[in-house]
Every structure is written in C-alpha cells, then in structure tokens.
PDB file of C-alpha atoms and ligand atoms in Angstrom:
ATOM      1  CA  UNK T 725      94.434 117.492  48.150  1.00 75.00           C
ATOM      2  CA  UNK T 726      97.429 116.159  49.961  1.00 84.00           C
ATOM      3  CA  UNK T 727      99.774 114.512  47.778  1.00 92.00           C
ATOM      4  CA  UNK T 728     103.424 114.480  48.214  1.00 95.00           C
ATOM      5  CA  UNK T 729     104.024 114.789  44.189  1.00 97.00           C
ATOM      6  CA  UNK T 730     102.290 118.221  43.826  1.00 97.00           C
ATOM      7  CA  UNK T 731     102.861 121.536  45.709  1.00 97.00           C
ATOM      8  CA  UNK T 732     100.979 124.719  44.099  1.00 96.00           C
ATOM      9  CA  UNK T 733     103.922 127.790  44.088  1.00 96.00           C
ATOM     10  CA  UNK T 734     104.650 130.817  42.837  1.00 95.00           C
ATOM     11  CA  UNK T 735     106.603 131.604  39.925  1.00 87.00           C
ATOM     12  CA  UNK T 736     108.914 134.587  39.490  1.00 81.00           C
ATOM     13  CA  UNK T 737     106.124 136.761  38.056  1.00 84.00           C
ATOM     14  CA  UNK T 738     103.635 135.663  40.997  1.00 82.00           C
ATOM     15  CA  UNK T 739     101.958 133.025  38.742  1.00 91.00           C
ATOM     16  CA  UNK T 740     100.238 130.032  40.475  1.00 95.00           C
ATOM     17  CA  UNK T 741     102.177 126.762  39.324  1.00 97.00           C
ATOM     18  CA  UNK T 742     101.552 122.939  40.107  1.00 97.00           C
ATOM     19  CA  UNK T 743     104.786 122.289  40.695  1.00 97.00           C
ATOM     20  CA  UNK T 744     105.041 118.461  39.958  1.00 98.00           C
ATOM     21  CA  UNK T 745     108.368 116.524  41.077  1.00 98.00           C
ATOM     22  CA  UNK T 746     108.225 112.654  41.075  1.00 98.00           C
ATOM     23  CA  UNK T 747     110.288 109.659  40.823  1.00 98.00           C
ATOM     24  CA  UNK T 748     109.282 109.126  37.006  1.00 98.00           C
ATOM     25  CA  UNK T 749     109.101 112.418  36.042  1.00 98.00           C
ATOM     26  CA  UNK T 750     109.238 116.588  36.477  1.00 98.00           C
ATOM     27  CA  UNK T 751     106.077 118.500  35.792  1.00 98.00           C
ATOM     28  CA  UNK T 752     104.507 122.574  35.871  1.00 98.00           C
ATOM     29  CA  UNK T 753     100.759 123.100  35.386  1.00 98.00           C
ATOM     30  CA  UNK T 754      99.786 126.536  35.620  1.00 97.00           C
ATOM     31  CA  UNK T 755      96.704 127.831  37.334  1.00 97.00           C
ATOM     32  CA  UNK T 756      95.894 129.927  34.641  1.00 97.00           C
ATOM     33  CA  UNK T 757      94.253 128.082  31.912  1.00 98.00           C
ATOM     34  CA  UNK T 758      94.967 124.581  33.586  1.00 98.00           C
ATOM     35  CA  UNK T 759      97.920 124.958  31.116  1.00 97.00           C
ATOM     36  CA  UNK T 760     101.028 122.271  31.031  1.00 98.00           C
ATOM     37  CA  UNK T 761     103.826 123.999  30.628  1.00 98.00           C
ATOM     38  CA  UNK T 762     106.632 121.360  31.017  1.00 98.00           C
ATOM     39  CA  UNK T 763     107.711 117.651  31.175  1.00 98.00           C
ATOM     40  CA  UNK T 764     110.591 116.060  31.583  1.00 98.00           C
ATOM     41  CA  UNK T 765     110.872 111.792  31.951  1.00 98.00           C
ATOM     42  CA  UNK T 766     113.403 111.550  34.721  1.00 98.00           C
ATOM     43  CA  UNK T 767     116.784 111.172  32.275  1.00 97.00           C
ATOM     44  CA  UNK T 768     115.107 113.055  29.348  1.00 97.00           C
ATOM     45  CA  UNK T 769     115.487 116.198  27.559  1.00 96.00           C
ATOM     46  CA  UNK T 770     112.045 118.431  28.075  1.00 98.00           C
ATOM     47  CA  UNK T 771     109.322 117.336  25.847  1.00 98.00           C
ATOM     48  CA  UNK T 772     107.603 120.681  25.397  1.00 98.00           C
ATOM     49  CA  UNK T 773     108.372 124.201  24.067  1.00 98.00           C
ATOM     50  CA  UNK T 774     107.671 127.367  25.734  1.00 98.00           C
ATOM     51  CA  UNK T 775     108.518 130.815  24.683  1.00 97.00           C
ATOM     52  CA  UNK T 776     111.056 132.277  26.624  1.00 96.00           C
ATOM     53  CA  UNK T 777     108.539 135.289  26.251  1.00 95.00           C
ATOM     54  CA  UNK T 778     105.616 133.908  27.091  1.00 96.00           C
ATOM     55  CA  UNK T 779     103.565 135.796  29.396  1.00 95.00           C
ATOM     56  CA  UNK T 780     102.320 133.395  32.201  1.00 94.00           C
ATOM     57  CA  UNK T 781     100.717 136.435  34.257  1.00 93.00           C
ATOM     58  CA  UNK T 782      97.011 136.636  33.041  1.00 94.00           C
ATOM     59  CA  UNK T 783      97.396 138.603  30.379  1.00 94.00           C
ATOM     60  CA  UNK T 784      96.974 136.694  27.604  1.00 96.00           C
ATOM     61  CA  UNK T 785      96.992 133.157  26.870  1.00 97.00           C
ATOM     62  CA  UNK T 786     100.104 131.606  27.557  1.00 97.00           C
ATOM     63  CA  UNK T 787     102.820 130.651  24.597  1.00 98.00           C
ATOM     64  CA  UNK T 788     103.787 127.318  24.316  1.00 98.00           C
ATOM     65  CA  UNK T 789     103.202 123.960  26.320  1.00 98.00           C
ATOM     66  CA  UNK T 790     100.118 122.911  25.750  1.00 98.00           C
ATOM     67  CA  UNK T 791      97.087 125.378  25.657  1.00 98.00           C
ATOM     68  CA  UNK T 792      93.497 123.677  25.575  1.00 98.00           C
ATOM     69  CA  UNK T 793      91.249 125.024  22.912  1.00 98.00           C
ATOM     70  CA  UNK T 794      87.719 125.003  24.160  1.00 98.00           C
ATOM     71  CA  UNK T 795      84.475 125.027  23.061  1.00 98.00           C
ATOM     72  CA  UNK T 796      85.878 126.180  19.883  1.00 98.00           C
ATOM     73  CA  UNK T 797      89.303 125.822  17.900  1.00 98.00           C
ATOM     74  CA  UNK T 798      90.134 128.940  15.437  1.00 97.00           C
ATOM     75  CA  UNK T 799      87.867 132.076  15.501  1.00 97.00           C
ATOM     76  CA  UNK T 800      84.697 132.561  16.504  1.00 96.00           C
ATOM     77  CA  UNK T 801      82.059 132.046  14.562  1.00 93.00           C
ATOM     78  CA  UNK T 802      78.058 132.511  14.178  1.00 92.00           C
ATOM     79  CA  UNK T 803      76.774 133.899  17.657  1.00 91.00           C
ATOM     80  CA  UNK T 804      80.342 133.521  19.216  1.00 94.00           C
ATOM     81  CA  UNK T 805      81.690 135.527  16.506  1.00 95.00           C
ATOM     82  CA  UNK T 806      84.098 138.530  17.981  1.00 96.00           C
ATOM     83  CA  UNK T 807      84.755 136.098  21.207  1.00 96.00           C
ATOM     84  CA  UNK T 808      88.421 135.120  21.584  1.00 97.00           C
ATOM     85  CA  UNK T 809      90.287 132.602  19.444  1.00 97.00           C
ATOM     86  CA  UNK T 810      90.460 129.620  20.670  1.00 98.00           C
ATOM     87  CA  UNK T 811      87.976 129.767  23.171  1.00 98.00           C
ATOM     88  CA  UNK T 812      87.399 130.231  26.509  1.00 97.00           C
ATOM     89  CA  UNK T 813      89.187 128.276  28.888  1.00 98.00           C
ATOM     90  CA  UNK T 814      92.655 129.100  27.877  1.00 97.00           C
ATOM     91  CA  UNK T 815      92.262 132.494  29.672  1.00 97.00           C
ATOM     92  CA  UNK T 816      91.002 131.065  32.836  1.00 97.00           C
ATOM     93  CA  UNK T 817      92.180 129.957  35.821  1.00 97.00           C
ATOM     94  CA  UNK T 818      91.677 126.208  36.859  1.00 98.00           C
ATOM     95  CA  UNK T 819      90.464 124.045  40.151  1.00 97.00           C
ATOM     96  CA  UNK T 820      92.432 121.423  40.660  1.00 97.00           C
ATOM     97  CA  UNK T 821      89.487 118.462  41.018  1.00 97.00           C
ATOM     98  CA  UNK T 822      91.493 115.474  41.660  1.00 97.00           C
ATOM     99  CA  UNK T 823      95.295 113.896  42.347  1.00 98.00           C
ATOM    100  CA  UNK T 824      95.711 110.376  42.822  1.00 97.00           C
ATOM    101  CA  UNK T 825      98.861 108.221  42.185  1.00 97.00           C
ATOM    102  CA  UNK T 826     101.838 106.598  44.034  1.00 96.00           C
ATOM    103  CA  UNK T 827     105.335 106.459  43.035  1.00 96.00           C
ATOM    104  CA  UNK T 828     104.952 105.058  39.422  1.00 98.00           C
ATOM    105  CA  UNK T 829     102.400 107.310  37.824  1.00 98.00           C
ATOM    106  CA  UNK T 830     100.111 110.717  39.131  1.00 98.00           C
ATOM    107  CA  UNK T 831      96.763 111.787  37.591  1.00 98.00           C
ATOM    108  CA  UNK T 832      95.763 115.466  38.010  1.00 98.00           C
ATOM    109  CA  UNK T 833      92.355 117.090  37.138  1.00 98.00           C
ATOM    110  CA  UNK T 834      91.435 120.190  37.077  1.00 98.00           C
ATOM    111  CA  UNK T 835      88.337 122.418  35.718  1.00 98.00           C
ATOM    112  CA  UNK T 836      88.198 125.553  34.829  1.00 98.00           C
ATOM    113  CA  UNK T 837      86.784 128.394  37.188  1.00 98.00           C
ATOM    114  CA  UNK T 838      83.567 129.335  34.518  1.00 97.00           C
ATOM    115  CA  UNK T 839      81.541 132.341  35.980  1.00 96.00           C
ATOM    116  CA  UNK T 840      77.979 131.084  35.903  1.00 96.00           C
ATOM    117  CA  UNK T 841      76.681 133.207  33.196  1.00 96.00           C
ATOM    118  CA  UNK T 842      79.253 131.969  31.051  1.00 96.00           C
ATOM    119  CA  UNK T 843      78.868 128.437  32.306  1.00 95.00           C
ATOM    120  CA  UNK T 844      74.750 128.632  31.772  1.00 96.00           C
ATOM    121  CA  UNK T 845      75.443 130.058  27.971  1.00 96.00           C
ATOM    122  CA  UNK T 846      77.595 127.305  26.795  1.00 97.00           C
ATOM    123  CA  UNK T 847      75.838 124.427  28.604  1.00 98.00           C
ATOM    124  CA  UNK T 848      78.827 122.575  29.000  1.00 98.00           C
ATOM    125  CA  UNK T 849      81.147 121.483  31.687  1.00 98.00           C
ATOM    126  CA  UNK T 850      84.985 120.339  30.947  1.00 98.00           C
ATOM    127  CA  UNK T 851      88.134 119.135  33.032  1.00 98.00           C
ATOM    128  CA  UNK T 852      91.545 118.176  31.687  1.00 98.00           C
ATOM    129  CA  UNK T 853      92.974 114.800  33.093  1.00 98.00           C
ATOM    130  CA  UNK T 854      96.853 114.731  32.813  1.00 98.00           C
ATOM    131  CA  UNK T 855      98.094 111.262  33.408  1.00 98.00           C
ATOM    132  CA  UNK T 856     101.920 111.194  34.003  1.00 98.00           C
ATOM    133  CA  UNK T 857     104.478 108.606  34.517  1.00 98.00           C
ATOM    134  CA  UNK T 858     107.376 108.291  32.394  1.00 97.00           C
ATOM    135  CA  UNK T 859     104.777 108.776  28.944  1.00 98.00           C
ATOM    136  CA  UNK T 860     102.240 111.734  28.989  1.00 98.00           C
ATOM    137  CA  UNK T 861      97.958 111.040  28.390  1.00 98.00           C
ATOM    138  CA  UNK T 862      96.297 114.077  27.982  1.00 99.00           C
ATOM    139  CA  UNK T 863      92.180 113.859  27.703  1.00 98.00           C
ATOM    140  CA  UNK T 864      89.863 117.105  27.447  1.00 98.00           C
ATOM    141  CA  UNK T 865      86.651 115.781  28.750  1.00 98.00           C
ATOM    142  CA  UNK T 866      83.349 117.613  27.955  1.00 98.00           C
ATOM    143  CA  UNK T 867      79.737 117.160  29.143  1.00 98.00           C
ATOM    144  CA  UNK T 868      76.348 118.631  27.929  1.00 98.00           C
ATOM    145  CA  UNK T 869      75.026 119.639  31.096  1.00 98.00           C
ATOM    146  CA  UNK T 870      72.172 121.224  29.445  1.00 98.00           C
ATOM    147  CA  UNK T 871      68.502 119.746  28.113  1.00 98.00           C
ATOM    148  CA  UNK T 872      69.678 121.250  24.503  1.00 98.00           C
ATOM    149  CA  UNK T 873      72.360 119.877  21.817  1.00 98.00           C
ATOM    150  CA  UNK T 874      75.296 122.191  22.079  1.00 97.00           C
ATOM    151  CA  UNK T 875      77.730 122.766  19.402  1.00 97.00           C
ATOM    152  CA  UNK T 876      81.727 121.783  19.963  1.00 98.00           C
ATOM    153  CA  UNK T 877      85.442 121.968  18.649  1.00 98.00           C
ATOM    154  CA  UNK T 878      88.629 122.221  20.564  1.00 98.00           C
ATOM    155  CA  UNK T 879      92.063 121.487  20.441  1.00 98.00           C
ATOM    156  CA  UNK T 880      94.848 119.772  22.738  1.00 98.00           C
ATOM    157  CA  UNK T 881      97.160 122.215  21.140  1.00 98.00           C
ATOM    158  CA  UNK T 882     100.422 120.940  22.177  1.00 98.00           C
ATOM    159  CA  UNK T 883     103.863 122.781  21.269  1.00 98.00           C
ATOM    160  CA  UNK T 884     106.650 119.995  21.091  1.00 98.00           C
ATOM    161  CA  UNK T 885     110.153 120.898  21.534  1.00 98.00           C
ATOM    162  CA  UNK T 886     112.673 119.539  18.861  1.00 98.00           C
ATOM    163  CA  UNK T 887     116.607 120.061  18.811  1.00 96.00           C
ATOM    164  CA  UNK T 888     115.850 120.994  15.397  1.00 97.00           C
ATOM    165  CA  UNK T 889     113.150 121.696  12.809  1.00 98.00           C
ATOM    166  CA  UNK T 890     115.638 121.302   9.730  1.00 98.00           C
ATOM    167  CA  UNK T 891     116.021 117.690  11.041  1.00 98.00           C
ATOM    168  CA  UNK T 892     112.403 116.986  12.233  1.00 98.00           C
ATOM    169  CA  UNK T 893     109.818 114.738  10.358  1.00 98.00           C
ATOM    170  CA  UNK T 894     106.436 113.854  11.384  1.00 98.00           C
ATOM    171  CA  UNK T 895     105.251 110.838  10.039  1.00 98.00           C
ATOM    172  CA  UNK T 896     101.803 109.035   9.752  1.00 97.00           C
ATOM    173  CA  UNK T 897     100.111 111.462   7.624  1.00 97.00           C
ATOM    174  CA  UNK T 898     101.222 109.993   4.287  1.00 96.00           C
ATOM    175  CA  UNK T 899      97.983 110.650   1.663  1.00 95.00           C
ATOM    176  CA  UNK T 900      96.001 111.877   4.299  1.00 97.00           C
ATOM    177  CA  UNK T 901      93.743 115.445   2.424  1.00 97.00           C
ATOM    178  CA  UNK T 902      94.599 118.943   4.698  1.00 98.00           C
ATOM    179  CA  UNK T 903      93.195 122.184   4.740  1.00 98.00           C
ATOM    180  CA  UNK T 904      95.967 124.441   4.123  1.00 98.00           C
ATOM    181  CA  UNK T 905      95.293 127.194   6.219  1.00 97.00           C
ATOM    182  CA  UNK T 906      97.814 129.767   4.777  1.00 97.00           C
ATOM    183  CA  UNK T 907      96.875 129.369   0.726  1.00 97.00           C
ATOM    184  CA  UNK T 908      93.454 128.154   1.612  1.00 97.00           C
ATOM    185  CA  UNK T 909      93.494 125.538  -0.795  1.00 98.00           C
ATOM    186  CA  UNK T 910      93.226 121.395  -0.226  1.00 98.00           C
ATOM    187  CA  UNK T 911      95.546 119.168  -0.267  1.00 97.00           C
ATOM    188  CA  UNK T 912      97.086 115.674  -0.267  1.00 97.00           C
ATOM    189  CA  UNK T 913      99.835 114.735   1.985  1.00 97.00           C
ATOM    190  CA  UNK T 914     102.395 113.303  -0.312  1.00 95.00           C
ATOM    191  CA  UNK T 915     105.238 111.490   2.159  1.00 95.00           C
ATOM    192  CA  UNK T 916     106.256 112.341   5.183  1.00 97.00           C
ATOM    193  CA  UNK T 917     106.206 115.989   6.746  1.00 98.00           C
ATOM    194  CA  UNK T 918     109.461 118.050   6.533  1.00 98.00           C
ATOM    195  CA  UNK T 919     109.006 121.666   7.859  1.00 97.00           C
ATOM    196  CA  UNK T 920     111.238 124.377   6.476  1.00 97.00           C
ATOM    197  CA  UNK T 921     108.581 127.196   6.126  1.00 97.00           C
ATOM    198  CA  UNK T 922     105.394 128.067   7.549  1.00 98.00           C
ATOM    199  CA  UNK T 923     103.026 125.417   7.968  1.00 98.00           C
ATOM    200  CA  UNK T 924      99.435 125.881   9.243  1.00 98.00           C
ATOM    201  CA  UNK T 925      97.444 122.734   8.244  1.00 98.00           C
ATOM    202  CA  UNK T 926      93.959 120.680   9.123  1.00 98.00           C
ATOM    203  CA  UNK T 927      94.654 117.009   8.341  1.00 98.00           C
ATOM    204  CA  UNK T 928      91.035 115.890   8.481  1.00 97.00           C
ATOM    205  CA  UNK T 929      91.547 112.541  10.139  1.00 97.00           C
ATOM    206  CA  UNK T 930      90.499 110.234  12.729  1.00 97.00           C
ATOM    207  CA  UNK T 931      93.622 108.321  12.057  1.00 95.00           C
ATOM    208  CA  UNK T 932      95.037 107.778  15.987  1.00 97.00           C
ATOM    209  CA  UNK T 933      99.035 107.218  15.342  1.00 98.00           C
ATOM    210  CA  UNK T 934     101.655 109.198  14.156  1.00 98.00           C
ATOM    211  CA  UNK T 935     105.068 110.197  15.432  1.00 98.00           C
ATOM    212  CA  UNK T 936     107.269 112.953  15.813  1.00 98.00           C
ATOM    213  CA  UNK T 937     111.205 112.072  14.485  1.00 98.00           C
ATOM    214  CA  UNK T 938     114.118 114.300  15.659  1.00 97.00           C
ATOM    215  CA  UNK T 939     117.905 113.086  15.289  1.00 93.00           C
ATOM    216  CA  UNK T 940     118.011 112.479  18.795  1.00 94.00           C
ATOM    217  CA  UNK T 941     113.858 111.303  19.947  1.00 96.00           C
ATOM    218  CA  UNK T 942     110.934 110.316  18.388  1.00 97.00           C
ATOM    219  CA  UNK T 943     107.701 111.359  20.245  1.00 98.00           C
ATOM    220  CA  UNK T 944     105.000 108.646  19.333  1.00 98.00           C
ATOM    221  CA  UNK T 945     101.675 110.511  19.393  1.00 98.00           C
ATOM    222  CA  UNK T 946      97.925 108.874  19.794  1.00 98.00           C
ATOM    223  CA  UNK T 947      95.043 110.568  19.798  1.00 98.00           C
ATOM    224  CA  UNK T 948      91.423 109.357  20.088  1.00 98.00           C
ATOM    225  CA  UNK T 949      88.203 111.559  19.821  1.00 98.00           C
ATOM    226  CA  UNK T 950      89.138 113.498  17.335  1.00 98.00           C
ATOM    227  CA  UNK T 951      88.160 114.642  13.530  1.00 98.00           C
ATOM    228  CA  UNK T 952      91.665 116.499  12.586  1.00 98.00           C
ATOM    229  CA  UNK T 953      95.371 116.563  13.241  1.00 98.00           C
ATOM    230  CA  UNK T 954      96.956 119.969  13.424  1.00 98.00           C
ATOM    231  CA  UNK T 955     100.027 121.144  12.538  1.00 98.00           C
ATOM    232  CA  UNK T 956     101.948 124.399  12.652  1.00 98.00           C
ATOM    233  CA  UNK T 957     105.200 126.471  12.621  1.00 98.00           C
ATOM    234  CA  UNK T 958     105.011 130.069  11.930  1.00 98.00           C
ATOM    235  CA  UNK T 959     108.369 129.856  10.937  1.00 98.00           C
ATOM    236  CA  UNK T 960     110.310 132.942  11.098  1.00 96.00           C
ATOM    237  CA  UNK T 961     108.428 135.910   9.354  1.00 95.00           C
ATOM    238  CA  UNK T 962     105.191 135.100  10.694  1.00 96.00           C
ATOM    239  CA  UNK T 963     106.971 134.739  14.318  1.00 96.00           C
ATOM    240  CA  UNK T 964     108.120 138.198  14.683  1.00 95.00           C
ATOM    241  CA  UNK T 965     105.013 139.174  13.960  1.00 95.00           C
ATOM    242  CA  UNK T 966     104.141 137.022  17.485  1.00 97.00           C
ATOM    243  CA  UNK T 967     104.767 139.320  20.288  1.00 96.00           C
ATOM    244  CA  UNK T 968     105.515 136.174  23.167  1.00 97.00           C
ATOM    245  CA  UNK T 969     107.076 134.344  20.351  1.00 97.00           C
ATOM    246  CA  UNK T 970     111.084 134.240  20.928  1.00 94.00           C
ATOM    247  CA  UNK T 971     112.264 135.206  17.511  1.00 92.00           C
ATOM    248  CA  UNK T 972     114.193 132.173  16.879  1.00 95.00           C
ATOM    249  CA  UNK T 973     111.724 130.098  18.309  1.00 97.00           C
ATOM    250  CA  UNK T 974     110.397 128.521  15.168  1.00 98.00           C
ATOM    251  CA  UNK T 975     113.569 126.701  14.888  1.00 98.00           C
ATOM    252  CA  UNK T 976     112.994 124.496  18.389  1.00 98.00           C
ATOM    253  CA  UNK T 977     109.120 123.382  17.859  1.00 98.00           C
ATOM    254  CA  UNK T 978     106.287 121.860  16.244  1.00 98.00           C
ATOM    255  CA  UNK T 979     102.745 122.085  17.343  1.00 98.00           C
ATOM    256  CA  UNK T 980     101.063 118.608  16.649  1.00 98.00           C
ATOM    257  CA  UNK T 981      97.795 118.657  18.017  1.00 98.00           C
ATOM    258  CA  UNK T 982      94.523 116.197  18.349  1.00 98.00           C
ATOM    259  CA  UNK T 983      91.676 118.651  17.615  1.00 98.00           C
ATOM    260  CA  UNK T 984      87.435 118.538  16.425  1.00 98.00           C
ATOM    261  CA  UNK T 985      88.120 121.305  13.768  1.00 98.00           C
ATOM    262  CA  UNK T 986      85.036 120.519  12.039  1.00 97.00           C
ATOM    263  CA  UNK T 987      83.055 120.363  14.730  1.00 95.00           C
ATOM    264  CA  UNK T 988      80.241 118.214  16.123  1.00 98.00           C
ATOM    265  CA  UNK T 989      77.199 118.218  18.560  1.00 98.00           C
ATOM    266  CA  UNK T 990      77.010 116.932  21.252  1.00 98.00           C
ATOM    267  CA  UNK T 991      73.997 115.306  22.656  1.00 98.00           C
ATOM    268  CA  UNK T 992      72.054 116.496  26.356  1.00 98.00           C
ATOM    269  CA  UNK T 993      73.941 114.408  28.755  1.00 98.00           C
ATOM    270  CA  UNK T 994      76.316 112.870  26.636  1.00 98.00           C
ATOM    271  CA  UNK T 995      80.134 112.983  27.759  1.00 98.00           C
ATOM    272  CA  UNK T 996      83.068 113.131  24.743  1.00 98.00           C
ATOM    273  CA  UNK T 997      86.589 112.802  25.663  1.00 98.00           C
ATOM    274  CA  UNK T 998      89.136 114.166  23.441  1.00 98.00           C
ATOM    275  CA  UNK T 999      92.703 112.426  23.807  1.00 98.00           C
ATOM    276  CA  UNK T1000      96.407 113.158  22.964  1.00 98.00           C
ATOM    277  CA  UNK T1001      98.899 110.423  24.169  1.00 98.00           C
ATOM    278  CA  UNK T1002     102.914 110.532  23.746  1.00 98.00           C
ATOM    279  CA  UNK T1003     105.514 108.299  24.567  1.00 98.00           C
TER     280      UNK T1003
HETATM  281  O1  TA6 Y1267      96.608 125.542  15.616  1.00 61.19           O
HETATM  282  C1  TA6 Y1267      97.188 126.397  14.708  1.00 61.19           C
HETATM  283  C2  TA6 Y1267      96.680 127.794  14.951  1.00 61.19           C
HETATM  284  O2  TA6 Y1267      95.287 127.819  14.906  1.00 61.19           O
HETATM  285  C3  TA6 Y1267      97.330 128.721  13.926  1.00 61.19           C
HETATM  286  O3  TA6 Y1267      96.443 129.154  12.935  1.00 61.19           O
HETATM  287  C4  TA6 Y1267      98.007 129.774  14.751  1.00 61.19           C
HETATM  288  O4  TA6 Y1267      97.406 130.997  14.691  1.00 61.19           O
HETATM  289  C5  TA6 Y1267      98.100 129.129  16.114  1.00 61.19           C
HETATM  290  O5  TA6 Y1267      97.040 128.239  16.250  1.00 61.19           O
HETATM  291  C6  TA6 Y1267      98.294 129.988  17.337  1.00 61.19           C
HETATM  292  O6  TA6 Y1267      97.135 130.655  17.721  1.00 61.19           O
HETATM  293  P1  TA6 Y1267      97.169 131.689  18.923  1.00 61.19           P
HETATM  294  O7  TA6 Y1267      95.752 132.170  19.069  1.00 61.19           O
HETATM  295  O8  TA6 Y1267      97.658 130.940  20.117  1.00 61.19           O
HETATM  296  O9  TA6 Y1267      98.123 132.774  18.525  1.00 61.19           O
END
C-alpha cells in the first residue's frame, strides 16, 4: 500500500510503527494492537497521552493513546471468564487493510491478525478506521460473520492529554446516572466534571456530544454507537500501583471513551460501528 503519508518503521525498542507525517497533521499507529499512539494537528500541542513507561514491545498492552477494547470492555465474564481484560485485540498485532487520502485528509484500516481458532470462537470480524486530517474519527467496526447471535462490548478507550487535570472539566454529562466503579454505587451527574481524585465511572448514555475543557484547548468529542461514556483517572495512589504508569502521570490525562459497557447482540450478518470523533 503505497502512499507517500505512511511508512511502517521501527521504534527504539524494535516495535513496528505507522509512522504518519502529512501536511495536516503528525501521526504513530503501532502494529501491535492497531494502537494510536499519537496526534498532533500541524501547529498543535499532542492530543494524546502516553506513559513515558509504556511498554510498546509485546508484552503487554500498551499504556496510553488509544487502546481498542474488543469483544469485551472490563473483565471477562461467563465462558470468557479468566480471559484478559479488555479483550482480545489489544494484544495483537494488526494488518494494515486500507490507506487512501491526498494532501487534506488520510484514512487507515487495519484488522487485527486473529489466529483462526480464536477467530472461529468469537464469530466476529473487526477493523479500526482512523480518519485524519486536522480533527481525528475513530470507528471500531464489527461484523457477525457467523450463522449465530454473538454477544459484544468494547471500548475506544482513548487517553487525552491535558496541561492540567486541576484545570480540566469535561462537560456534557450534566444529570446524566453513572456507575461508579470504585464505591460501586449509582449516581447522578450533578454539573460539570472536575477531577481531583480517582475517577472510574460508566455514564450510561447514548448522548453523542461532550467536550473536554483545558485552560489552553477544548477537545469536542462525538461518539455514535454507543450505550456508555467512560471516564477515568487513577489519580495518584492507584497509579503507582500501575507498573507502565509514569507516577505523575495522573496529573497530564483523562481517559474519555465511547464504549457498549452493557453490552448487546449482535445479529448473523449484521455490521455495528462504534465511533469516537474529536475536534
Ligand atoms: O476504562 C476504565 C478502566 O476499565 C478502569 O477500570 C481501569 O482499570 C482502566 O480501564 C485501565 O485498564 P487496563 O486494563 O488498561 O489497566
């Protein structure tokens, strides 16, 4: 796939990286788990965080950027239980599929390399389509390739980078109900969200806007296909406990992430695309 835009490299631990460098824009995909890990507008401060100490060898799943969450979000459960959080695909490496674009905006797919038995068990097929230009679209695409109804969740799990979280506020989420996922109690969203300890909640929603406000940026965030809106910080206790999580880390992002956390099924045949735009 010839395309002046992309060139696949190595990084300084041997990684494979998509190495994206275009008029509107800077961009790194890794090879393992078909994982963005940066992107800059041309003119702009980077829009995601990654751990200084993230491993982007193999080894684990890589810490920051955005990992894909596929074809479940959390643990396991029922006769997944004991498989890996998160699912799948974030421990992979990916195909690139398809590159197409010109000089104002690129779209890159890629799928991930399934082995068969794997591939046969879930009865599903998925690619991520990043669309770039000077915004960023995001869409997890999955398809029942099987003659039964297969169960799904997932999560574009995307770590944002802020200048700071003391002066970060995510708004759009006013009165919406979350699952608080560190007291395990519900509860209502009252006004907008400030961050200055750890925060792991499920707003159930299919509400599509919200942004992200910084003193410097706000991030406007869409999403389509989805049941929930994530958001987390460890914040710092629960970050040293993170072994690729820079210690001061917590201070610098904010996941917000489009996500099924309840889950759905998803008919023989039937295609569902799950979708996490920012500008
Ligand atoms: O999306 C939030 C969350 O599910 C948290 O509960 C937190 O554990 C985070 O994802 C990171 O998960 P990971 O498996 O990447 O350590």
């Amino acid at each position: 796939m010839n395309n002046p835009y992309i060139k696949l490299v190595k990084n300084k631990d041997a990684s494979d990286i998509f190495d994206l460098v275009h008029p509107r824009f800077t961009a790194q995909i890794s090879k393992f788990g078909g994982h963005l890990l940066a992107f800059k507008p041309t003119n702009q401060e980077q829009w995601l965080w990654l751990s200084t100490s993230a491993k982007l060898d193999g080894s684990k799943p890589i810490r920051g950027g955005v990992p894909l969450c596929w074809p479940w979000f959390g643990p396991a459960t029922g006769e997944f239980e004991g498989e890996p959080q998160h699912g799948y695909i974030r421990s992979l490496d990916w195909e690139l599929i398809l590159v197409e674009g010109d000089d104002k905006a690129l779209t890159v797919r890629l799928s991930p390399i399934m082995p068969s038995e794997l591939k046969e068990r879930l009865g599903l097929d998925v690619f991520v389509e990043y669309k770039f230009s000077n915004k960023l679209k995001i869409s997890l695409v999955t398809t029942n390739v099987s003659e039964t109804p297969r169960p799904l969740s997932q999560a574009i799990h995307t770590y944002f980078r802020v200048d700071d979280i003391h002066n970060t506020e995510i708004i759009g989420l006013d009165n919406c109900q979350f699952a608080d996922k560190l007291t395990k109690e519900s509860k209502q969203q009252v006004s907008d969200i400030k961050i200055d300890q750890s925060v792991d909640r499920v707003y159930v929603t299919d509400q599509p806007d919200l942004s992200c406000k910084t003193n410097t940026t706000t991030r406007l965030i869409s999403g389509a296909g989805h049941d929930s809106i994530v958001v987390w910080n460890p914040w710092k206790e629960l970050a040293k406990d993170i072994p690729d999580f820079d210690d001061n880390g917590y201070l610098n992002m904010v996941c917000i992430e489009m996500a099924n956390t309840q889950g759905f099924i998803l008919a023989p045949g039937k295609t569902h695309k799950l979708k996490q735009n920012i500008r």
